[in-house]
Short mmCIF file of C-alpha atoms in Angstrom, two decimals:
data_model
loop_
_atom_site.label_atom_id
_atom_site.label_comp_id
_atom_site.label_asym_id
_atom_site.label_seq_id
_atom_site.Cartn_x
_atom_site.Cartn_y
_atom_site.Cartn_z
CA UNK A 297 0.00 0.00 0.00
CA UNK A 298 1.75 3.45 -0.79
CA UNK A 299 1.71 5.92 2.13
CA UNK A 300 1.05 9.57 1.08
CA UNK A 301 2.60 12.02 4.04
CA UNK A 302 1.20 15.11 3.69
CA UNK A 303 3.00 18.11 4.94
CA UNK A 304 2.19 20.64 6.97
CA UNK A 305 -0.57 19.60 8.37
CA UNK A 306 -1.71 23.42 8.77
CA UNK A 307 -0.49 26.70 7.36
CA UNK A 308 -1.70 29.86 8.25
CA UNK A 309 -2.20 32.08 5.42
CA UNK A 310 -2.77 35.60 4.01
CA UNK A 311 -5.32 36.55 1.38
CA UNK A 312 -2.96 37.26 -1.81
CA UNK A 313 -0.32 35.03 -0.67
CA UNK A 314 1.10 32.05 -2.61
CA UNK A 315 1.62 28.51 -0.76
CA UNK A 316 3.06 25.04 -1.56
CA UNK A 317 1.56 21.90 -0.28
CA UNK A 318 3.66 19.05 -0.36
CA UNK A 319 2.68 15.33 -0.71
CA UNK A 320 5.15 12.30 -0.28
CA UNK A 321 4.83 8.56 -0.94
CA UNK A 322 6.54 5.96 0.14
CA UNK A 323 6.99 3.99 -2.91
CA UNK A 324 7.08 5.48 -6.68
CA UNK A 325 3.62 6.92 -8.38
CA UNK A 326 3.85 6.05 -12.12
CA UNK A 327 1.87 7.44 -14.03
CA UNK A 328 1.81 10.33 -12.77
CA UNK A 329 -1.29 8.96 -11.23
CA UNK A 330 -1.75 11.65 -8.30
CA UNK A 331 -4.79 13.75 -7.43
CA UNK A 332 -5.63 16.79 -5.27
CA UNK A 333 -8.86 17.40 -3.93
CA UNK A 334 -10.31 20.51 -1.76
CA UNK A 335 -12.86 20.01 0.86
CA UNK A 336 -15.05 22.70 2.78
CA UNK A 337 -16.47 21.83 6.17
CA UNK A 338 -19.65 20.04 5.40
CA UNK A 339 -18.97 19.53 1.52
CA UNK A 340 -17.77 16.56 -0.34
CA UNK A 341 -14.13 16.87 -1.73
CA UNK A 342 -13.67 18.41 -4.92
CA UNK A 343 -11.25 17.36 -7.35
CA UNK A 344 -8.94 20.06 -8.06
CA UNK A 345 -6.10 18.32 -10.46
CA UNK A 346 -5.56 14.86 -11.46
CA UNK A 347 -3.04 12.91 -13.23
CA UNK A 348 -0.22 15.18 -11.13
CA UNK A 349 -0.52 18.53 -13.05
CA UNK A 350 -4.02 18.77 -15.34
CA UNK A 351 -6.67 21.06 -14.51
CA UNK A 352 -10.29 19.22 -13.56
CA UNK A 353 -12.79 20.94 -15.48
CA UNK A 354 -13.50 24.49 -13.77
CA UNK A 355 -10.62 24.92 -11.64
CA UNK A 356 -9.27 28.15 -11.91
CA UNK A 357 -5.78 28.43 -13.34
CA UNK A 358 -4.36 30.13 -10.14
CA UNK A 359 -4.62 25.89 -9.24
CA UNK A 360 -1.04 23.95 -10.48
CA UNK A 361 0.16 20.67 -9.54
CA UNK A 362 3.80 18.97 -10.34
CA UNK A 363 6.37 16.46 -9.25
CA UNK A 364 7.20 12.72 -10.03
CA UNK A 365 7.74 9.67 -8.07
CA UNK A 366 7.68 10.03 -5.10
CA UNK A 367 7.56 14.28 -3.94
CA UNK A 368 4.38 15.91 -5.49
CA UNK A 369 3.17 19.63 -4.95
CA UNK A 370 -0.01 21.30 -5.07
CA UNK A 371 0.63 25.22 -5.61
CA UNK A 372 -1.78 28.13 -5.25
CA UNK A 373 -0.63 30.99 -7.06
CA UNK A 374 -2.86 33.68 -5.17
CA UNK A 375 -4.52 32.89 -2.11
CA UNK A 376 -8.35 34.13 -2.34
CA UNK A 377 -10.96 33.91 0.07
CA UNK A 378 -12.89 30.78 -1.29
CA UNK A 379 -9.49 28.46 -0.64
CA UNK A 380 -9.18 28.57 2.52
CA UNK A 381 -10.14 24.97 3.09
CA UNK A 382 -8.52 21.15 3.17
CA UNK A 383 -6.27 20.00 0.63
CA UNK A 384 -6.01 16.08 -0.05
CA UNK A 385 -3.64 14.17 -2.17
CA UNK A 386 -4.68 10.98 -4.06
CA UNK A 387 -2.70 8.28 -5.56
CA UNK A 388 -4.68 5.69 -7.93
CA UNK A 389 -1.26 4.42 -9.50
CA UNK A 390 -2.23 1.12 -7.27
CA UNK A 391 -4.52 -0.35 -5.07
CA UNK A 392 -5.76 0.56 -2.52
CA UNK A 393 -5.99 3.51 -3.72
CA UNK A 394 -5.18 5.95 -0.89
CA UNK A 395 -5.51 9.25 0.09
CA UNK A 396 -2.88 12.03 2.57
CA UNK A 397 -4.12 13.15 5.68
CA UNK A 398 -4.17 16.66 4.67
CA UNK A 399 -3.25 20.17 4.93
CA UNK A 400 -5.67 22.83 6.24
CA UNK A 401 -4.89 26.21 4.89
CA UNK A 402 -6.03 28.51 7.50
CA UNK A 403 -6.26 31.99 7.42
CA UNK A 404 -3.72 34.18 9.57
CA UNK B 216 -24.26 18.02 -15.97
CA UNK B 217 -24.20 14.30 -14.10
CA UNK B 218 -24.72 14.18 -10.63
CA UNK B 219 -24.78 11.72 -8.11
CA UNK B 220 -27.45 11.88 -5.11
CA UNK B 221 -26.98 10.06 -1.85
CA UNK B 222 -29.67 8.61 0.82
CA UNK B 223 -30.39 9.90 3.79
CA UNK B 224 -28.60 9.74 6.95
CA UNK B 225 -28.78 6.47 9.26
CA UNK B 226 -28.52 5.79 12.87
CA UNK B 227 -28.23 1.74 13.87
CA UNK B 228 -27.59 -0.05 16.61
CA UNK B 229 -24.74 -2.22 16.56
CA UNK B 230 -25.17 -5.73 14.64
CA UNK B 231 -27.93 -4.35 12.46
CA UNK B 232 -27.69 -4.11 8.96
CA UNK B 233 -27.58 -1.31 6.52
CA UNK B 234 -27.71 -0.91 2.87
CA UNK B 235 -27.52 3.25 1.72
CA UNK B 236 -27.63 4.18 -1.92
CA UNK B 237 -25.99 6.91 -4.62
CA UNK B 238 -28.11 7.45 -7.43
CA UNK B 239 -26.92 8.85 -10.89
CA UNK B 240 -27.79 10.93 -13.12
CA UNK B 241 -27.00 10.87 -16.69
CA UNK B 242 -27.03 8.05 -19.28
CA UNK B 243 -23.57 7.43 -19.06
CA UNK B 244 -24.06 6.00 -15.30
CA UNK B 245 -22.78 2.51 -16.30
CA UNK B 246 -19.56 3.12 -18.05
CA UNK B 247 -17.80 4.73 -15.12
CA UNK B 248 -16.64 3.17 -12.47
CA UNK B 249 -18.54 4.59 -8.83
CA UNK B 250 -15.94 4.73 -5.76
CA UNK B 251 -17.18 4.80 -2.29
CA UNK B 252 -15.05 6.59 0.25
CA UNK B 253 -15.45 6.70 3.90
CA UNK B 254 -14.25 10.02 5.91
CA UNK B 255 -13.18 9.53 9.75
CA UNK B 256 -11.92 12.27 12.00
CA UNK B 257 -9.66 9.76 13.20
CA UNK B 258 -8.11 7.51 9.56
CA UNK B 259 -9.55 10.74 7.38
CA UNK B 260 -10.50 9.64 3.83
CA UNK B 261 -10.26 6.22 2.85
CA UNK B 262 -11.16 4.23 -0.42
CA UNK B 263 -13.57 1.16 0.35
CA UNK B 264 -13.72 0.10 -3.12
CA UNK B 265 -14.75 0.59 -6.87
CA UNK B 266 -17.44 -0.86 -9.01
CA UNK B 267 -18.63 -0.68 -12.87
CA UNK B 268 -22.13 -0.59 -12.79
CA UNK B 269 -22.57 -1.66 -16.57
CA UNK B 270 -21.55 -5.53 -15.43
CA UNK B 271 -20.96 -5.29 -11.95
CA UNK B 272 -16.99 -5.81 -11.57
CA UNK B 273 -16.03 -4.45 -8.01
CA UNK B 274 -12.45 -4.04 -6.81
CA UNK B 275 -12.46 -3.87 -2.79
CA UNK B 276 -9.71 -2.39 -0.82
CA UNK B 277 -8.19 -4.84 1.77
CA UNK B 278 -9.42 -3.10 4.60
CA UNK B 279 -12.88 -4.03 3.44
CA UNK B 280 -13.27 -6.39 1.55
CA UNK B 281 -15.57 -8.80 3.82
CA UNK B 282 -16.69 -5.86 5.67
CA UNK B 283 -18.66 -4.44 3.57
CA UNK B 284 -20.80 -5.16 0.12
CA UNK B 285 -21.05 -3.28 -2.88
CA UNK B 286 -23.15 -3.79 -5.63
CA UNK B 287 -25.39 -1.67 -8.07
CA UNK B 288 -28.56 -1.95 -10.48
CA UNK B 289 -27.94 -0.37 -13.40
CA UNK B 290 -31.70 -0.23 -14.71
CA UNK B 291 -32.11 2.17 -11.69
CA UNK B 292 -28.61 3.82 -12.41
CA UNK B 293 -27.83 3.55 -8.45
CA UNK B 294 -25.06 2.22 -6.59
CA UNK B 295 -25.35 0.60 -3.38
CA UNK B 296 -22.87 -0.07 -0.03
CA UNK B 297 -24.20 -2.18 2.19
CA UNK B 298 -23.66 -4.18 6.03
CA UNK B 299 -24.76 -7.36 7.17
CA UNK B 300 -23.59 -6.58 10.75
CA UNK B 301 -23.14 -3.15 12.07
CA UNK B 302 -19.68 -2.09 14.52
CA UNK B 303 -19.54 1.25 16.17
CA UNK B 304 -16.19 1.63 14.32
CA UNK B 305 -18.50 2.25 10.92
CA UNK B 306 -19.99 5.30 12.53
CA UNK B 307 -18.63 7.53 9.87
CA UNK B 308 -19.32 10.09 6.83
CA UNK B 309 -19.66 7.74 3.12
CA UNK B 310 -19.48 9.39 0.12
CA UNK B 311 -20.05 7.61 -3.62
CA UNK B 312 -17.73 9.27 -6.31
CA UNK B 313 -17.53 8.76 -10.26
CA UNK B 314 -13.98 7.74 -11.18
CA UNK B 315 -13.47 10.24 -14.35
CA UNK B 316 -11.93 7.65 -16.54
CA UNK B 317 -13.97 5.29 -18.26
CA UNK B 318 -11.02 3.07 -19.51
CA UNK B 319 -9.24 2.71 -15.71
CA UNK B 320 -9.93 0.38 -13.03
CA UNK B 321 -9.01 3.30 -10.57
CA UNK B 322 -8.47 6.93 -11.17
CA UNK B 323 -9.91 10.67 -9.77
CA UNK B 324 -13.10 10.80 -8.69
CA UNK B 325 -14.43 14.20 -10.50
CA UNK B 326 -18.28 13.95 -9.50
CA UNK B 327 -18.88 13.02 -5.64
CA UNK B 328 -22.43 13.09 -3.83
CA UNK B 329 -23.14 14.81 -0.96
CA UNK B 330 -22.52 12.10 1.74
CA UNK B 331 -24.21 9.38 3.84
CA UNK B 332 -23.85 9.86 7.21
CA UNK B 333 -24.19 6.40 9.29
CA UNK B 334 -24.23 6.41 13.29
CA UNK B 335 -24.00 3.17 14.77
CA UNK B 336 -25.12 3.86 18.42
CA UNK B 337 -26.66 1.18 21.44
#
């Protein structure tokens, strides 16, 4: 089973600001088969990128994934109001398929 | 625009069973594979398992595989997770989501329903 570590588990933020989220696994993703999801308190997660670095449909470009193996980043290129929220990472290169524990960006 | 609608919420008593559904929309329902995902405080998101409603191939996670059943009736275009025998450790939030590929056993899930909340409580 490949362990995502997802890190840190909070940042506190600034409107306007740019952040990094950083997920790790503990054995290669081929395929570039990693995910990113947002979730709201009381809302089902919402896929934000998939297959490491493409936009789901809707996501605003301000959204950008990258990496390889076994270090992946989600980036945010301007913090606005609507993202402060939980980020998830997703690998589906194997099963299970398995998800990070999360980052909550907070705001400062 | 597909969507996918859960049941209501459930309380149970422990060793009772339970069978909640996720309903599609959208006539495409049986060529993509439905996910169901439990959310803990405790574990936080975790895949269950996977299954193509247009012949009924599930994949099951370890972890629950002989926990748990899945199944769906594509005529109705509605997935279904189900329990023979109820644990307080189930008490937890389920959601269904479409996997966005078609062609993959597993992939992203791109359309998720709203959640199932189950409380298993003597």
């Amino acid at each position: 089973e490949i362990v995502l570590t997802q890190s840190p588990a909070t940042l506190s933020l600034s409107p306007g600001e740019r952040v990094t989220l950083s997920c790790g696994a503990s054995q290669s993703v081929s395929s570039d088969h990693l995910a990113w999801y947002q979730q709201k308190p009381g809302l089902a997660p919402r896929l934000l990128i998939y297959d490491t670095s493409t936009r789901a449909t809707g996501i605003p470009d301000r959204f950008s994934g990258g990496g390889s193996g076994t270090d992946f980043t989600l980036t945010i290129s301007r913090l606005e109001p609507e993202d402060f929220a939980v980020y998830y990472c997703q690998q589906y290169d194997s099963s299970p398929l398995t998800f990070g524990g999360g980052t909550k960006v907070e705001v400062k | 625009e597909v969507q996918l609608v859960q049941s209501g919420a459930e309380v149970r008593k422990p060793g009772e069973s339970l069978k909640i559904s996720c309903k599609g929309s959208g006539d495409n329902f049986r060529n993509y594979w439905i996910a169901w995902v439990r959310q803990t405080p405790g574990k936080g998101l975790e895949w269950m398992g996977s299954i193509y409603p247009g012949d009924s191939d599930t994949r099951y996670s370890p972890s629950f595989r002989g926990q748990v059943t899945i199944s769906a009736d594509k005529s109705v275009t509605t997935a279904y997770l189900q329990w023979s025998s109820l644990r307080a450790s189930d008490n937890a939030m389920y959601y269904c989501a479409r996997q966005l590929s078609p062609v993959y056993y597993y992939y992203a899930m791109d359309v998720w329903g709203q959640g199932t909340t189950v409380t298993v409580s003597s």
